[in-house]
PDB file of C-alpha atoms in Angstrom:
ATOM      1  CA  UNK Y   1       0.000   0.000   0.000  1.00 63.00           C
ATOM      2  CA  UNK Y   2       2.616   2.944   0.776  1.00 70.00           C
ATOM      3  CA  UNK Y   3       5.134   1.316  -1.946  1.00 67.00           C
ATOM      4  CA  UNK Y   4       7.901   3.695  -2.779  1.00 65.00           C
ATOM      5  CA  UNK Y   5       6.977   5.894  -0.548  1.00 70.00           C
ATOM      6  CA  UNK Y   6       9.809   6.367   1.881  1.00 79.00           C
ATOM      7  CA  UNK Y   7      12.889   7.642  -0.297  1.00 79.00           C
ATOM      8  CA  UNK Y   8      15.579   8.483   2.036  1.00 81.00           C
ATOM      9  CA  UNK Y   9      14.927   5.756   4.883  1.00 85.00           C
ATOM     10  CA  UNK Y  10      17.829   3.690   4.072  1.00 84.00           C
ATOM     11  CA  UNK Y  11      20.084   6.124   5.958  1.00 85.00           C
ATOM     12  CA  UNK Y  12      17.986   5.543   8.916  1.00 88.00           C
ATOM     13  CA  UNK Y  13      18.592   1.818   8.661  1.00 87.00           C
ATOM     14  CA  UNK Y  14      22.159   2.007   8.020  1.00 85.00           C
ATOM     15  CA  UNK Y  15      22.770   4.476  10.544  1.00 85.00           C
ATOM     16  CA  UNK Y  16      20.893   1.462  13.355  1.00 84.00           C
ATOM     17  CA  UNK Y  17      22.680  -1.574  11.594  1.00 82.00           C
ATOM     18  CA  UNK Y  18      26.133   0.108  11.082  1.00 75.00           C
ATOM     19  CA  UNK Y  19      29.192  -0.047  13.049  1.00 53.00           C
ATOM     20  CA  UNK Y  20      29.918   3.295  14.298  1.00 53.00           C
ATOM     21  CA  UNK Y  21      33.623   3.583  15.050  1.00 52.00           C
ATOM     22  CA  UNK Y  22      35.641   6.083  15.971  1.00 56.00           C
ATOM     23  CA  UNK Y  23      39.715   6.284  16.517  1.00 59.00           C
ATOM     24  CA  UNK Y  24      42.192   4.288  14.681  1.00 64.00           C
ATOM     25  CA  UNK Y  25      41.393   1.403  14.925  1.00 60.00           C
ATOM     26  CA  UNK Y  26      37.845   1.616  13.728  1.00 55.00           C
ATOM     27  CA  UNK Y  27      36.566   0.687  10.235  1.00 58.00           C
ATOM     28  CA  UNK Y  28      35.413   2.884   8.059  1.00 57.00           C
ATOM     29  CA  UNK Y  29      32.502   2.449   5.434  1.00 55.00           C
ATOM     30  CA  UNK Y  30      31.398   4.387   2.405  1.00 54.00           C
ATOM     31  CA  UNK Y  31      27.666   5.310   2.387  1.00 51.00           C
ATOM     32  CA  UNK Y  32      27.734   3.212  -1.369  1.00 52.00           C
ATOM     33  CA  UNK Y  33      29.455  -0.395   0.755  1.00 45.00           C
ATOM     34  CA  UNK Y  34      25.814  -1.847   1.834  1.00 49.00           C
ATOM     35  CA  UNK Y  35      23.223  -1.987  -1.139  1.00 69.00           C
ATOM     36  CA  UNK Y  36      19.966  -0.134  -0.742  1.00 69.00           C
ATOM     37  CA  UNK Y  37      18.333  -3.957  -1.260  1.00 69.00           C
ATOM     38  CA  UNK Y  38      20.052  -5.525   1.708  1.00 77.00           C
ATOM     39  CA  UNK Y  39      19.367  -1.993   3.831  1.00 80.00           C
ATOM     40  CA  UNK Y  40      15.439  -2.182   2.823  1.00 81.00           C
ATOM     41  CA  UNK Y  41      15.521  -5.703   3.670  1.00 82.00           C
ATOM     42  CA  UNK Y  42      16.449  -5.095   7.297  1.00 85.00           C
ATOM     43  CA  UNK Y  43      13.686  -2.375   8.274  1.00 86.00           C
ATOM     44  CA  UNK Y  44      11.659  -2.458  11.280  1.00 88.00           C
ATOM     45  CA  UNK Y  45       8.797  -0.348  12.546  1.00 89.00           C
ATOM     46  CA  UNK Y  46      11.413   1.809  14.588  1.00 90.00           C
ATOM     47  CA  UNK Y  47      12.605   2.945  11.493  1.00 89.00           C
ATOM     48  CA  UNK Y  48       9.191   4.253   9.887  1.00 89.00           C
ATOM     49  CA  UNK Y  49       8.353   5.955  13.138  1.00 91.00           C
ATOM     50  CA  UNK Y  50      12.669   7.712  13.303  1.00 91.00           C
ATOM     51  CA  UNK Y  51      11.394   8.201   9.511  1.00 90.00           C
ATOM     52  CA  UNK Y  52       8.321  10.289  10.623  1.00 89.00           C
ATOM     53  CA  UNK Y  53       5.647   8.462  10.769  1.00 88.00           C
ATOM     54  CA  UNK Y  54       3.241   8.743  13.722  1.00 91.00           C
ATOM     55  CA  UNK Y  55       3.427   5.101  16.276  1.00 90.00           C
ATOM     56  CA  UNK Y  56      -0.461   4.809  15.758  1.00 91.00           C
ATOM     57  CA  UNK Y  57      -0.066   4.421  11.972  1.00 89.00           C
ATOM     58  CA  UNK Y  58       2.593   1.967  11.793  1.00 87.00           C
ATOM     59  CA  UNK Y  59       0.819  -0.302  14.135  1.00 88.00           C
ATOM     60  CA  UNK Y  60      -1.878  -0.607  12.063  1.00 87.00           C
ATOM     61  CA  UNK Y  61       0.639  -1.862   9.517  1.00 84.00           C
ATOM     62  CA  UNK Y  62       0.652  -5.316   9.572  1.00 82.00           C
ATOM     63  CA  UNK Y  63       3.438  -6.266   7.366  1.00 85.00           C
ATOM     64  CA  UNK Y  64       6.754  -4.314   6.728  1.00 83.00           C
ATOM     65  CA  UNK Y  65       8.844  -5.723   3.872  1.00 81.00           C
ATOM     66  CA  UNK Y  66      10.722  -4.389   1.099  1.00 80.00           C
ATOM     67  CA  UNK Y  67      10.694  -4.713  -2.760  1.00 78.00           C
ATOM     68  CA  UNK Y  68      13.072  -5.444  -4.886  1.00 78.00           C
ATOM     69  CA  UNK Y  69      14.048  -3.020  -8.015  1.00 82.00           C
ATOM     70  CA  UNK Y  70      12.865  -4.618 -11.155  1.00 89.00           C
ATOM     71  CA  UNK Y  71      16.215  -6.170 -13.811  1.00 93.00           C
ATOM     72  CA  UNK Y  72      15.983  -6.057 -17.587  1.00 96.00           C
ATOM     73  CA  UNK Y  73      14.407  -9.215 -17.545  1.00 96.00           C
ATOM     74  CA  UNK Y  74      11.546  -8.446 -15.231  1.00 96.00           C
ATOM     75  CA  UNK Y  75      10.788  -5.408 -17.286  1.00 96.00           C
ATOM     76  CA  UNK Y  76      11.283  -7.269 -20.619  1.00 97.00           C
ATOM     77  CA  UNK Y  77       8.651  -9.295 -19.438  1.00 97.00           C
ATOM     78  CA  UNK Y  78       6.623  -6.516 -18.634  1.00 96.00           C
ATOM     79  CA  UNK Y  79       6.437  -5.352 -22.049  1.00 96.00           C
ATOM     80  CA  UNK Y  80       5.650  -8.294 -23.633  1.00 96.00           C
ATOM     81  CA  UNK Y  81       4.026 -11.293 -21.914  1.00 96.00           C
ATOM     82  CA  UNK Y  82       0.611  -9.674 -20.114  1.00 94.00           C
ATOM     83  CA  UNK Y  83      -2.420  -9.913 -21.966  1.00 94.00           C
ATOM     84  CA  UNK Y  84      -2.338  -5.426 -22.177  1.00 93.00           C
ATOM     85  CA  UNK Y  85       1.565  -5.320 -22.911  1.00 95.00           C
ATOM     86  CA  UNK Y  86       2.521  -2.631 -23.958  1.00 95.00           C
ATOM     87  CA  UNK Y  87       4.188  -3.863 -27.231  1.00 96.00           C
ATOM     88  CA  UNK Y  88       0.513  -5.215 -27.650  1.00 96.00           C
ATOM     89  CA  UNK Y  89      -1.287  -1.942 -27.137  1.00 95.00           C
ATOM     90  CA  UNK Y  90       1.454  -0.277 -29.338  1.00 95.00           C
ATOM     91  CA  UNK Y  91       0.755  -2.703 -32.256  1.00 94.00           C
ATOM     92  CA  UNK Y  92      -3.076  -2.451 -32.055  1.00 94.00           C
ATOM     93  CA  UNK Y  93      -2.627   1.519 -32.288  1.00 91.00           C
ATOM     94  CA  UNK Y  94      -0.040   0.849 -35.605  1.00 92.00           C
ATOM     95  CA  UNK Y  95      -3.212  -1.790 -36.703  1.00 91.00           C
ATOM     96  CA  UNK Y  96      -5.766   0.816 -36.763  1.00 88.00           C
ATOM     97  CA  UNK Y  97      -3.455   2.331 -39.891  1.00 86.00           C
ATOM     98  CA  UNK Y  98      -2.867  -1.115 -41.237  1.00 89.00           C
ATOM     99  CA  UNK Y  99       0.931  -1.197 -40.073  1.00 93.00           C
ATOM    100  CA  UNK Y 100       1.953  -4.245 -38.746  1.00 94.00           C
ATOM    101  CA  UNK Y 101       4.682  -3.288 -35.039  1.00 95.00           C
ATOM    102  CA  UNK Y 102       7.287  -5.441 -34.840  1.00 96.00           C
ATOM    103  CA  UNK Y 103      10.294  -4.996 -31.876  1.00 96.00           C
ATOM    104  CA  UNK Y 104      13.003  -6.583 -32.386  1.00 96.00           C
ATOM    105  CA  UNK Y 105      14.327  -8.759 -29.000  1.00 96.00           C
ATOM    106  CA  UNK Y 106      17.469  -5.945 -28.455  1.00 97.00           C
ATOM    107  CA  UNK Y 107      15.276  -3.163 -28.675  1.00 97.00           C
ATOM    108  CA  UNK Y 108      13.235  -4.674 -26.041  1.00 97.00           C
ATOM    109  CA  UNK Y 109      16.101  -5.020 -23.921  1.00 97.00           C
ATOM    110  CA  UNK Y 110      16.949  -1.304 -25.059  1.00 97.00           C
ATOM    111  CA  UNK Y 111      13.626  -0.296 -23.198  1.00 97.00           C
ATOM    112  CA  UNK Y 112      14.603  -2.176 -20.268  1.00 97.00           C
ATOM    113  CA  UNK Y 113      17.924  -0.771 -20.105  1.00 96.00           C
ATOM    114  CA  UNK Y 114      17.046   2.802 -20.603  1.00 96.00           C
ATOM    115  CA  UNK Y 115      13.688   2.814 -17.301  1.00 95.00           C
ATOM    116  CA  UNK Y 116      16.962   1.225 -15.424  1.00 94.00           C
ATOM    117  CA  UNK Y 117      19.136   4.062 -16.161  1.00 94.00           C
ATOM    118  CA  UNK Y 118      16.404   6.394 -15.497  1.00 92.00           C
ATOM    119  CA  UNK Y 119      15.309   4.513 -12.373  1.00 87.00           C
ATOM    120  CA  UNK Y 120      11.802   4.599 -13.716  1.00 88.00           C
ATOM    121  CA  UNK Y 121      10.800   0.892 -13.622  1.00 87.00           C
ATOM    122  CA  UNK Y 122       7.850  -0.275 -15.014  1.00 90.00           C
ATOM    123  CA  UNK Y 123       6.166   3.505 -14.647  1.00 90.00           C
ATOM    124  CA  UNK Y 124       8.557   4.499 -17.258  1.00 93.00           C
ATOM    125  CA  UNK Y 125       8.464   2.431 -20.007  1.00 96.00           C
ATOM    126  CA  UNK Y 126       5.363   3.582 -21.786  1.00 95.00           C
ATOM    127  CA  UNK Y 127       7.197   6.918 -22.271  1.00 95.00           C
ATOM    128  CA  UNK Y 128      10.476   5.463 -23.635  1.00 96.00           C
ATOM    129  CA  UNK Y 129       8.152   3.535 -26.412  1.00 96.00           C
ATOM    130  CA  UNK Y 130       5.982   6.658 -26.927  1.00 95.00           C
ATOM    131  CA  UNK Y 131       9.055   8.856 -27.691  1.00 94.00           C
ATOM    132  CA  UNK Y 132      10.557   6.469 -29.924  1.00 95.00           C
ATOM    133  CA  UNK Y 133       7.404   6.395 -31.697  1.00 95.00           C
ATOM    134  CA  UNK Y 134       5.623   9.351 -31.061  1.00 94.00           C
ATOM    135  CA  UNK Y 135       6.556  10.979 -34.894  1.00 92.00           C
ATOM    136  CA  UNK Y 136       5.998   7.381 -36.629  1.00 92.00           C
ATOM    137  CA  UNK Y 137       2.568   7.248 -35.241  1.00 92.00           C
ATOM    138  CA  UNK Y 138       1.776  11.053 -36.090  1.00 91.00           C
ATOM    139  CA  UNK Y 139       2.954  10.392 -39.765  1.00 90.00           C
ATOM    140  CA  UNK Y 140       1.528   6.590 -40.179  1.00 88.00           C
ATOM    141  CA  UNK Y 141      -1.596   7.720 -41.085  1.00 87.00           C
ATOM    142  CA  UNK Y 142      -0.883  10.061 -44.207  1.00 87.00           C
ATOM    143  CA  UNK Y 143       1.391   7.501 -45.731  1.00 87.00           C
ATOM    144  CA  UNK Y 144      -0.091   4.518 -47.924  1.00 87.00           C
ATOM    145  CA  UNK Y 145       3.494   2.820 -49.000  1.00 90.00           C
ATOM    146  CA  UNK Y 146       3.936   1.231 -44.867  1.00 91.00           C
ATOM    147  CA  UNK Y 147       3.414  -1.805 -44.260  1.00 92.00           C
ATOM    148  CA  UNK Y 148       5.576  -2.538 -41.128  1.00 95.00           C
ATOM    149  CA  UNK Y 149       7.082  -0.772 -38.762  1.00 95.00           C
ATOM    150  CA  UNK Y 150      10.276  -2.431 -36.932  1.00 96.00           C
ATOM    151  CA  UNK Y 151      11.839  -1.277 -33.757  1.00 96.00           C
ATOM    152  CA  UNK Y 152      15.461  -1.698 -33.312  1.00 96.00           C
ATOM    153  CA  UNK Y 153      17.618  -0.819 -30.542  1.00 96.00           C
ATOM    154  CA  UNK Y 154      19.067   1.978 -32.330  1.00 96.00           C
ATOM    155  CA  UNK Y 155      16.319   3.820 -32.149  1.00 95.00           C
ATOM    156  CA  UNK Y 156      15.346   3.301 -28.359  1.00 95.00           C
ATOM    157  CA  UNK Y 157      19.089   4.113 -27.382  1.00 94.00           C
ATOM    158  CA  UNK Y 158      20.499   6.627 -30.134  1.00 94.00           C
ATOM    159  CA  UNK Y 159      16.546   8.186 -30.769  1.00 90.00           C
ATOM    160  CA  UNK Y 160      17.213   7.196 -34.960  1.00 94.00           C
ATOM    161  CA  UNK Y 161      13.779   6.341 -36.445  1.00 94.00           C
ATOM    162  CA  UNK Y 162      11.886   3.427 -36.889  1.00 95.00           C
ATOM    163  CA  UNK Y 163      12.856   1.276 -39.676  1.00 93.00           C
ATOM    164  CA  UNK Y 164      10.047   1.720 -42.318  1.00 93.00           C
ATOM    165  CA  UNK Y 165       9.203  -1.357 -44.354  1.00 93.00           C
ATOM    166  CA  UNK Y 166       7.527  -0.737 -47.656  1.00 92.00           C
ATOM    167  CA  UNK Y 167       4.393  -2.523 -49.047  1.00 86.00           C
ATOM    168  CA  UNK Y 168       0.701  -2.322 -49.304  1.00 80.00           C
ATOM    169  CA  UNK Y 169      -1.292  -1.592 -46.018  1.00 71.00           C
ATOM    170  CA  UNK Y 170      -3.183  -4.659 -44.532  1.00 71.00           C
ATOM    171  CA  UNK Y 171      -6.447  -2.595 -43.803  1.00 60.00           C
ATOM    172  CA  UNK Y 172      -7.820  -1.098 -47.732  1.00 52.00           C
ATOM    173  CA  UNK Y 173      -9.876   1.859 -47.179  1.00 51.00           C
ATOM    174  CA  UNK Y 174     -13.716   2.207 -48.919  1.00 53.00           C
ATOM    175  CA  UNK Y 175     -14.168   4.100 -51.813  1.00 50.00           C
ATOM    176  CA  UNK Y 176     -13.590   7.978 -51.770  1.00 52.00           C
ATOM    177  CA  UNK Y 177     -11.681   8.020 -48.632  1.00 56.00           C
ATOM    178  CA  UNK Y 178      -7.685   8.620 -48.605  1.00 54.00           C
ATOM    179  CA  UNK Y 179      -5.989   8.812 -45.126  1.00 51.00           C
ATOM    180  CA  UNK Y 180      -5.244  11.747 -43.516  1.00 50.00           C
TER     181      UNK Y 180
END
C-alpha cells in the first residue's frame, strides 16, 4: 500500500545496523558499501516511526517488507508477456493504420535498459516507447506505402527512427476516402 513511498529511509537503517567507530582502529565504510536492497531488507517499525511516521499508523501496519528493483528481464517481461503489454497496445494503435509493429528482442532489452538508467521501472516504459514512436505514429496515417514498422535498438538508445518497411497496407480503405 505505501510502496515507494519512503525515499531516504535507508540512511535511517544504516545508521541502526552500522558499526559506528571512531579512533584508529575503527573501520570505516562508504555510504555506497551496503546496497539499498540488503538496507530495505532489514527495516523495522522503529525505522518508519525515526522516519516520521506517527506510532499509531505503523501499528496498524501489519506487514513491513521491502521490494526489490525490477532487472531487464523483469521489465522485458513486462512489455511483452501480459495480456495489455505494452508492445501489444502499441501494435493495435499501428493496426488501426494497417501497419503491422514489430520490436526486435534488443530493442526490447533497449527499453529495459534505458527505465533502469532512469530509475523509472515499469512507470517508465510507456514513455520510452511513446518517444521512440511518437513521430511514426503522427505520420503513419498520411502515408499509404507502410506496411511494417520495426523497432530496433538503435532507435530506443540513439533516438534514430523506426525502420520503415515498404508494401501495401493490410487494412484497404472504402471508396472515396484517402488517409489523412
Amino acid at each position: 500500500i505505501c510502496g515507494g513511498a519512503f525515499d531516504g529511509i535507508e540512511g535511517i537503517i544504516q545508521k541502526r545496523t552500522g558499526k559506528q567507530g571512531m579512533g584508529f582502529g575503527s573501520e570505516v565504510k562508504g555510504k555506497e558499501d551496503e546496497q539499498t536492497d540488503r538496507l530495505l531488507a532489514k527495516i523495522e517499525p522503529h525505522d518508519l516511526m525515526k522516519f516520521g511516521l506517527i506510532p499509531e499508523f505503523v501499528g496498524r501496519i501489519p506487514i513491513i517488507t521491502h521490494v526489490d528493483d525490477l532487472d531487464e528481464a523483469d521489465l522485458v517481461r513486462i512489455l511483452t508477456e501480459p495480456r495489455n503489454a505494452l508492445c501489444r497496445q502499441y501494435s493495435k494503435l499501428m493496426e488501426m493504420d494497417g501497419v503491422d509493429l514489430e520490436f526486435e528482442p534488443d530493442a526490447l532489452k533497449a527499453i529495459a535498459a534505458k527505465a533502469i538508467a532512469r530509475k523509472s521501472g515499469a512507470r517508465g516504459l510507456r514513455a520510452i516507447i511513446e518517444d521512440a514512436l511518437m513521430g511514426t505514429m503522427f505520420d503513419l496515417p498520411s502515408r499509404s506505402d507502410v506496411a511494417k514498422v520495426v523497432v530496433t535498438p538503435e532507435v530506443i538508445s540513439e533516438g534514430k527512427e523506426p525502420t520503415l518497411v515498404p508494401g501495401e497496407p493490410k487494412r484497404k480503405l472504402p471508396a472515396g476516402k484517402t488517409r489523412r
